[in-house]
Coordinates of C-alpha atoms and ligand atoms in Angstrom, one line a residue:
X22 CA 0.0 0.0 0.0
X23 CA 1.4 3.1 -1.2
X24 CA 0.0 5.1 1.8
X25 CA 2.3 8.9 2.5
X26 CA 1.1 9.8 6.0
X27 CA 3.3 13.1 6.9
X28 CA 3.1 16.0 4.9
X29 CA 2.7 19.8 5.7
X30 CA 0.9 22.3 3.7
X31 CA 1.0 26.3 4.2
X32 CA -1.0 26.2 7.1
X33 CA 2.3 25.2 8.9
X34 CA 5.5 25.4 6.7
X35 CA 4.8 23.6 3.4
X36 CA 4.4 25.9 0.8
X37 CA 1.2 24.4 -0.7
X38 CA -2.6 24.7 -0.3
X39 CA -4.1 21.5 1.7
X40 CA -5.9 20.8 -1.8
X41 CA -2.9 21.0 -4.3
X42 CA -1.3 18.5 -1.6
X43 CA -4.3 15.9 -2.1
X44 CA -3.8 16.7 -6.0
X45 CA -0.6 16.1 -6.3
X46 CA -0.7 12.8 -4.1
X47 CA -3.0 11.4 -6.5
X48 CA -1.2 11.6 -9.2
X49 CA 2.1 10.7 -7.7
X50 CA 0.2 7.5 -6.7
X51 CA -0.7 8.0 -2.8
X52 CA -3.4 5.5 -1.6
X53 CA -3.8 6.4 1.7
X54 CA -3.1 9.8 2.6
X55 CA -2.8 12.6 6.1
X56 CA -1.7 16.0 6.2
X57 CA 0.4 16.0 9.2
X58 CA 0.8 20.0 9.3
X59 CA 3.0 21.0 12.7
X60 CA 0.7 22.2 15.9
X61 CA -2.0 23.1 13.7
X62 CA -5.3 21.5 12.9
X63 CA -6.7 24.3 10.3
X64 CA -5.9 22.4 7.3
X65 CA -7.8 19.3 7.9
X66 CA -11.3 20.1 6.8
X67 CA -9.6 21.4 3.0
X68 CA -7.7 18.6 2.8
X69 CA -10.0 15.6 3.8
X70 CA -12.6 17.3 1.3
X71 CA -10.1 17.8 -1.3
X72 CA -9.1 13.9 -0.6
X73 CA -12.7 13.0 -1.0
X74 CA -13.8 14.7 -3.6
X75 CA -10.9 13.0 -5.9
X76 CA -11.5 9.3 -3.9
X77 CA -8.3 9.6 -1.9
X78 CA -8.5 7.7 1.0
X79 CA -7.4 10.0 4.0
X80 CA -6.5 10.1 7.8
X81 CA -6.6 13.0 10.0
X82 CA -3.0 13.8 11.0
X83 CA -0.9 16.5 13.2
X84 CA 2.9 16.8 14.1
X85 CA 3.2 18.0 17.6
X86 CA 6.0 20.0 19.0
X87 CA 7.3 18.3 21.7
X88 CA 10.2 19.0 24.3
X89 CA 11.9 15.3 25.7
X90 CA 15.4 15.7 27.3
X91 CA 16.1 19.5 26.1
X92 CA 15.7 18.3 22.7
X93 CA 12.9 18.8 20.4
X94 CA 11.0 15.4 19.3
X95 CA 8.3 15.7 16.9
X96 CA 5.3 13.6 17.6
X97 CA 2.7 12.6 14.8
X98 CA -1.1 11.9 15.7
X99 CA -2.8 9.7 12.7
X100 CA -6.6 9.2 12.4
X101 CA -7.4 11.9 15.2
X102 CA -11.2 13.5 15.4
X103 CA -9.8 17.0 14.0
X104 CA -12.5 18.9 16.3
X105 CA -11.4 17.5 20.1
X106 CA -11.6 20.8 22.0
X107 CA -8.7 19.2 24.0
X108 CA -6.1 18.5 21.2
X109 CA -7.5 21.4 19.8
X110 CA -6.6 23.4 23.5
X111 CA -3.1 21.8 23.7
X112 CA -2.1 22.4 20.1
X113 CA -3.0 26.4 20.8
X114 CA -0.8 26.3 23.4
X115 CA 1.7 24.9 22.1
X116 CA 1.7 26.6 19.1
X117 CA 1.3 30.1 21.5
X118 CA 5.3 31.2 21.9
X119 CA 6.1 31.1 18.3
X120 CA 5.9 34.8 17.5
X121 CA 7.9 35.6 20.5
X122 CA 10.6 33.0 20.0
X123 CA 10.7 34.7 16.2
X124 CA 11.2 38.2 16.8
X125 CA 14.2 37.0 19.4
X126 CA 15.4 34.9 16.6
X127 CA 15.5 37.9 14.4
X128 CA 16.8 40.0 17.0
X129 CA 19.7 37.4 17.3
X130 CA 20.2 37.8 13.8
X131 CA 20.2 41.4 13.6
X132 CA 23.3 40.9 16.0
X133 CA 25.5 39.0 13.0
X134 CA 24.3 41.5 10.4
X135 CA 20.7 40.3 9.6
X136 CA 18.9 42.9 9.9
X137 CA 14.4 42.8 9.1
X138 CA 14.4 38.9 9.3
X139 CA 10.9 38.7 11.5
X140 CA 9.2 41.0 8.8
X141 CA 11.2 38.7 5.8
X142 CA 9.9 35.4 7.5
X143 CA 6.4 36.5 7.8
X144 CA 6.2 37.1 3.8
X145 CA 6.5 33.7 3.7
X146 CA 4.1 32.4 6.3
X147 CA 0.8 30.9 5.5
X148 CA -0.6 31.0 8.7
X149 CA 0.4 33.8 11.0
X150 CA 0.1 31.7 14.5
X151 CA 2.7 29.0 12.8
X152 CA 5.8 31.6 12.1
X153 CA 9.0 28.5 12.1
X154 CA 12.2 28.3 11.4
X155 CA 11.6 27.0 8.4
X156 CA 9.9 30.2 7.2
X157 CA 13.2 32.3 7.5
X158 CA 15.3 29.5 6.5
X159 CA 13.0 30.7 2.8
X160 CA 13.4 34.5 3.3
X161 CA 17.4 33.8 4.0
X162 CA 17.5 32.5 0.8
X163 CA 15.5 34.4 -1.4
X164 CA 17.6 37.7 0.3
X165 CA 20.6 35.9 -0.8
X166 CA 22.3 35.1 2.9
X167 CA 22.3 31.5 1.9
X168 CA 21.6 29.5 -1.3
X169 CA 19.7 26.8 0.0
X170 CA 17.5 26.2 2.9
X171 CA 19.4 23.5 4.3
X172 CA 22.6 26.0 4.1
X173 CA 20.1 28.7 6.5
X174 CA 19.6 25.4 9.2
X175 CA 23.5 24.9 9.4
X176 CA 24.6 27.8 9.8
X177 CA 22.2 29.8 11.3
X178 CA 18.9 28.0 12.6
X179 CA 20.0 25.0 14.6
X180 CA 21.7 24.9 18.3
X181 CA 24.8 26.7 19.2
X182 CA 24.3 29.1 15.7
X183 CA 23.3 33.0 15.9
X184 CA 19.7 32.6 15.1
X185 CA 19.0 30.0 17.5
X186 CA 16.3 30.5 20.0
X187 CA 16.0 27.4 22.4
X188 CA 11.9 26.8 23.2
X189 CA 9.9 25.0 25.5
X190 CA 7.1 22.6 23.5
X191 CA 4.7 20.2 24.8
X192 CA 5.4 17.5 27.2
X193 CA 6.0 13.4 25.6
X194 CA 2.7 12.8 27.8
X195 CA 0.4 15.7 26.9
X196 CA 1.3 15.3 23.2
X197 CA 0.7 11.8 23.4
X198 CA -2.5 12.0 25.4
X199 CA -4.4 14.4 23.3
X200 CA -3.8 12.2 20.5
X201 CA -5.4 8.8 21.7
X202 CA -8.0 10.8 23.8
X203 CA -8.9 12.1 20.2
X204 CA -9.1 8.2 19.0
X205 CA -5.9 8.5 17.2
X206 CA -2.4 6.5 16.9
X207 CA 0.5 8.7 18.4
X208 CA 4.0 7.7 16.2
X209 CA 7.4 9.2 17.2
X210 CA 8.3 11.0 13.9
X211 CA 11.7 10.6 12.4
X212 CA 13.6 9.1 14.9
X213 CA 17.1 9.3 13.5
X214 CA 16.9 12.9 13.3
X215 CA 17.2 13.3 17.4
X216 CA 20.9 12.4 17.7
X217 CA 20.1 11.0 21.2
X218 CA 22.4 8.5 23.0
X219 CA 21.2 4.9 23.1
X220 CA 20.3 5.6 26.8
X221 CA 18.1 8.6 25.9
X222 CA 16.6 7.2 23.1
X223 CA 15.9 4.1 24.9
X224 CA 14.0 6.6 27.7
X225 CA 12.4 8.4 24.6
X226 CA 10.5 5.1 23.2
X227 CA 10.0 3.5 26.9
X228 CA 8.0 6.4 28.2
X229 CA 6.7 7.0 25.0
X230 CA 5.1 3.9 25.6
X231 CA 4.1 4.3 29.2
X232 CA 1.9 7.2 28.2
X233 CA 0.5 5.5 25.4
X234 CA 2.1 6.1 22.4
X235 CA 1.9 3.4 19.6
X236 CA 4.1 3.8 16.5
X237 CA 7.5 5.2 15.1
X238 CA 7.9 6.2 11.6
X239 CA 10.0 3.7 10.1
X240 CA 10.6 4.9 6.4
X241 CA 10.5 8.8 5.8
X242 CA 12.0 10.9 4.0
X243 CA 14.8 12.3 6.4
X244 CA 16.1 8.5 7.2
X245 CA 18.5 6.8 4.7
X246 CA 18.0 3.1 4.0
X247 CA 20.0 2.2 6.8
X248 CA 18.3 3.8 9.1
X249 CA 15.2 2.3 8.1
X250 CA 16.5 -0.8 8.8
X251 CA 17.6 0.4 12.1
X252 CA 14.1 1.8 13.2
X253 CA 12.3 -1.5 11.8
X254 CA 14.4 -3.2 14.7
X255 CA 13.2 -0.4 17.1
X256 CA 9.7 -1.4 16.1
X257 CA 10.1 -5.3 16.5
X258 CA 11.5 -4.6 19.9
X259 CA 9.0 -2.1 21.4
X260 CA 6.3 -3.7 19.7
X261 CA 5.1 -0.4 17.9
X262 CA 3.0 -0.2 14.4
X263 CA 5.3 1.1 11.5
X264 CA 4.4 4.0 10.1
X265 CA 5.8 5.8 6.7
X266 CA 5.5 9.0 5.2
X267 CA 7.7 11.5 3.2
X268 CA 7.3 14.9 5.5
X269 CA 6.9 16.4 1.8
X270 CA 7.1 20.4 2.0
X271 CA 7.6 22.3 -0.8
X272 CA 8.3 20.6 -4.9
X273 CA 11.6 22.9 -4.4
X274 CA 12.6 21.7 -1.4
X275 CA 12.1 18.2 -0.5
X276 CA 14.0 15.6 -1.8
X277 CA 11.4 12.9 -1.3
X278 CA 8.3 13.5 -3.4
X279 CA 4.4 13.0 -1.6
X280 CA 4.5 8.9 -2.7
X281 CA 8.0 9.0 -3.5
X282 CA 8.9 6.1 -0.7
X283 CA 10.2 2.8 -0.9
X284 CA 7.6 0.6 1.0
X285 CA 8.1 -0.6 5.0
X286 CA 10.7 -3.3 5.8
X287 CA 9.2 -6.8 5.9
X288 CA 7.7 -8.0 9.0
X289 CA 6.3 -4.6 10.4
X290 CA 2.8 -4.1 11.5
X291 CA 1.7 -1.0 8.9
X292 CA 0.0 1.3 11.2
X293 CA -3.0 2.2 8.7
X294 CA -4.3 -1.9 9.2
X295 CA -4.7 -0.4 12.7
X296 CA -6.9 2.7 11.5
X297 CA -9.1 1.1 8.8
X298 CA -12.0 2.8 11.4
X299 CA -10.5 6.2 10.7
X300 CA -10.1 6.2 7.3
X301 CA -12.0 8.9 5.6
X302 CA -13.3 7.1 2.0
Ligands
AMP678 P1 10.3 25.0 14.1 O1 9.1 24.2 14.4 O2 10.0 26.4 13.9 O3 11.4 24.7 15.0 O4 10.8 24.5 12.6 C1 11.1 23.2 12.4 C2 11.1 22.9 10.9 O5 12.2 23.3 10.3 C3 11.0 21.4 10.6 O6 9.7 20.9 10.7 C4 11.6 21.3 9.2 O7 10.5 21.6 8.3 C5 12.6 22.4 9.2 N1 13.9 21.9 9.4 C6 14.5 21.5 10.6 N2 15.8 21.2 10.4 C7 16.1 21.5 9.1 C8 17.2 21.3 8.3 N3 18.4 20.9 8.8 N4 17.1 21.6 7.0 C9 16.0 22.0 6.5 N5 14.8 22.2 7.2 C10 14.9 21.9 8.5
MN679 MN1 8.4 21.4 8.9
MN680 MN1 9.3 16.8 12.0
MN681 MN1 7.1 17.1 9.4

């Protein structure tokens, strides 16, 4: 099954509508679809009626902002009811700080010679409660500070660079909460991303567990083949569904199209056969 079940659209930090995302998975092949946008349920009505009205099947999804260890970990909700006042609640909170944590970040950047970066980020934002990183990663490059995004992340956006701006998310048992007590599947998103030790990432999955979490994204399109295979062990060990999805954001951007993935390793339990109940038709 050819099912893409992370994607963002410009309600967080993708650049498309929720509608040219459901396009676009269709013809690329998608047969089981979620628009995962980050903190941010708005998209969700525009892109399960855009999945419908094309007969894409389609899962209510959200990436939650999450603070484990001092590091951010990114937690997807799949097959969630998109109008739980309590998910809802938590993700407005957690969403809350992002304008403050920008204008520091652009104050930090004024400090190395960057100067109008808040104001340059928000040209690019779709949504204005969801101002990210990833917004003046695009205004750093179209000023021409950098000529990729990825270039903005390394030397300016991520710890220990000038535009840094350390924030506080959601807790690992809040995020995790308001996603089953909204009849969803939480799944620890892109785990090779974290960088943790063994020991922490051990902690990670354990309490992820504990609180109720069931599922890690196995194949995505930030892990390599190899770390595929790595997280397909994680799964067998912890006994979590597999879940796969290309975090697709922008045609210019990301080098893993929406149902551009090789399928799950063998021997996974897919985490859609646990949301058949879910699934939008
Ligand atoms: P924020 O939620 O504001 O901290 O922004 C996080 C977003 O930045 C992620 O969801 C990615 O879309 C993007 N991002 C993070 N790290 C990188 C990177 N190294 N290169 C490109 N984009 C990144
Ligand atoms: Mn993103
Ligand atoms: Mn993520
Ligand atoms: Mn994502």
């Amino acid at each position: 099954m050819n099912a893409d079940l992370h994607c963002h659209s410009f309600v967080s930090d993708g650049t498309l509508a929720p509608d040219a995302l459901a396009a676009r998975a269709k013809a690329n092949g998608v047969e089981l679809w979620a628009l995962t946008d980050h903190d941010e349920l708005g998209g969700q009505d525009a892109a399960r009626a855009a999945a419908h009205a094309i007969g894409l099947p389609y899962l209510a999804g959200v990436e939650i902002s999450v603070t484990f260890a001092d590091t951010t970990v990114h937690i997807v909700g799949l097959g969630v009811d998109s109008d739980d006042a309590t998910l809802r609640k938590g993700l407005a909170a957690t969403r809350g700080g992002r304008e403050a944590r920008a204008r520091e970040m652009a104050s930090e950047l004024a400090k190395v010679g960057i100067n109008g970066a808040f104001e340059g980020a928000l040209q690019y934002v779709g949504n204005p409660d969801l101002i990210s990183r990833t917004h003046f990663a695009r205004h750093l490059v179209e000023s021409g500070v950098c000529s990729d995004t990825h270039e903005v992340f390394r030397r300016f956006l991520i710890e220990g660079k000038p535009g840094f701006v350390p924030h506080r998310w959601a807790t690992l048992k809040d995020a995790v909460s308001w996603i089953a007590d909204a009849g969803g599947i939480a799944v620890v998103a892109h785990p090779a991303r974290y960088k943790f030790s063994p020991n922490a990432e051990y902690a990670l999955f354990s309490e992820f567990k504990a609180h109720g979490g069931r599922g890690v994204e196995v194949v995505t399109g930030s892990h390599t083949a190899a770390e595929a295979v790595r997280y397909a062990v994680t799964a067998r060990e912890f006994d979590l569904l597999a879940s796969r999805g290309s975090d697709f954001h922008s045609p210019d951007e990301s080098r893993i199209d929406l149902g551009g993935l090789p399928p799950l390793p063998a021997g996974l339990k897919p985490v859609w056969e646990a949301l058949t109940e879910r699934i939008a038709a």
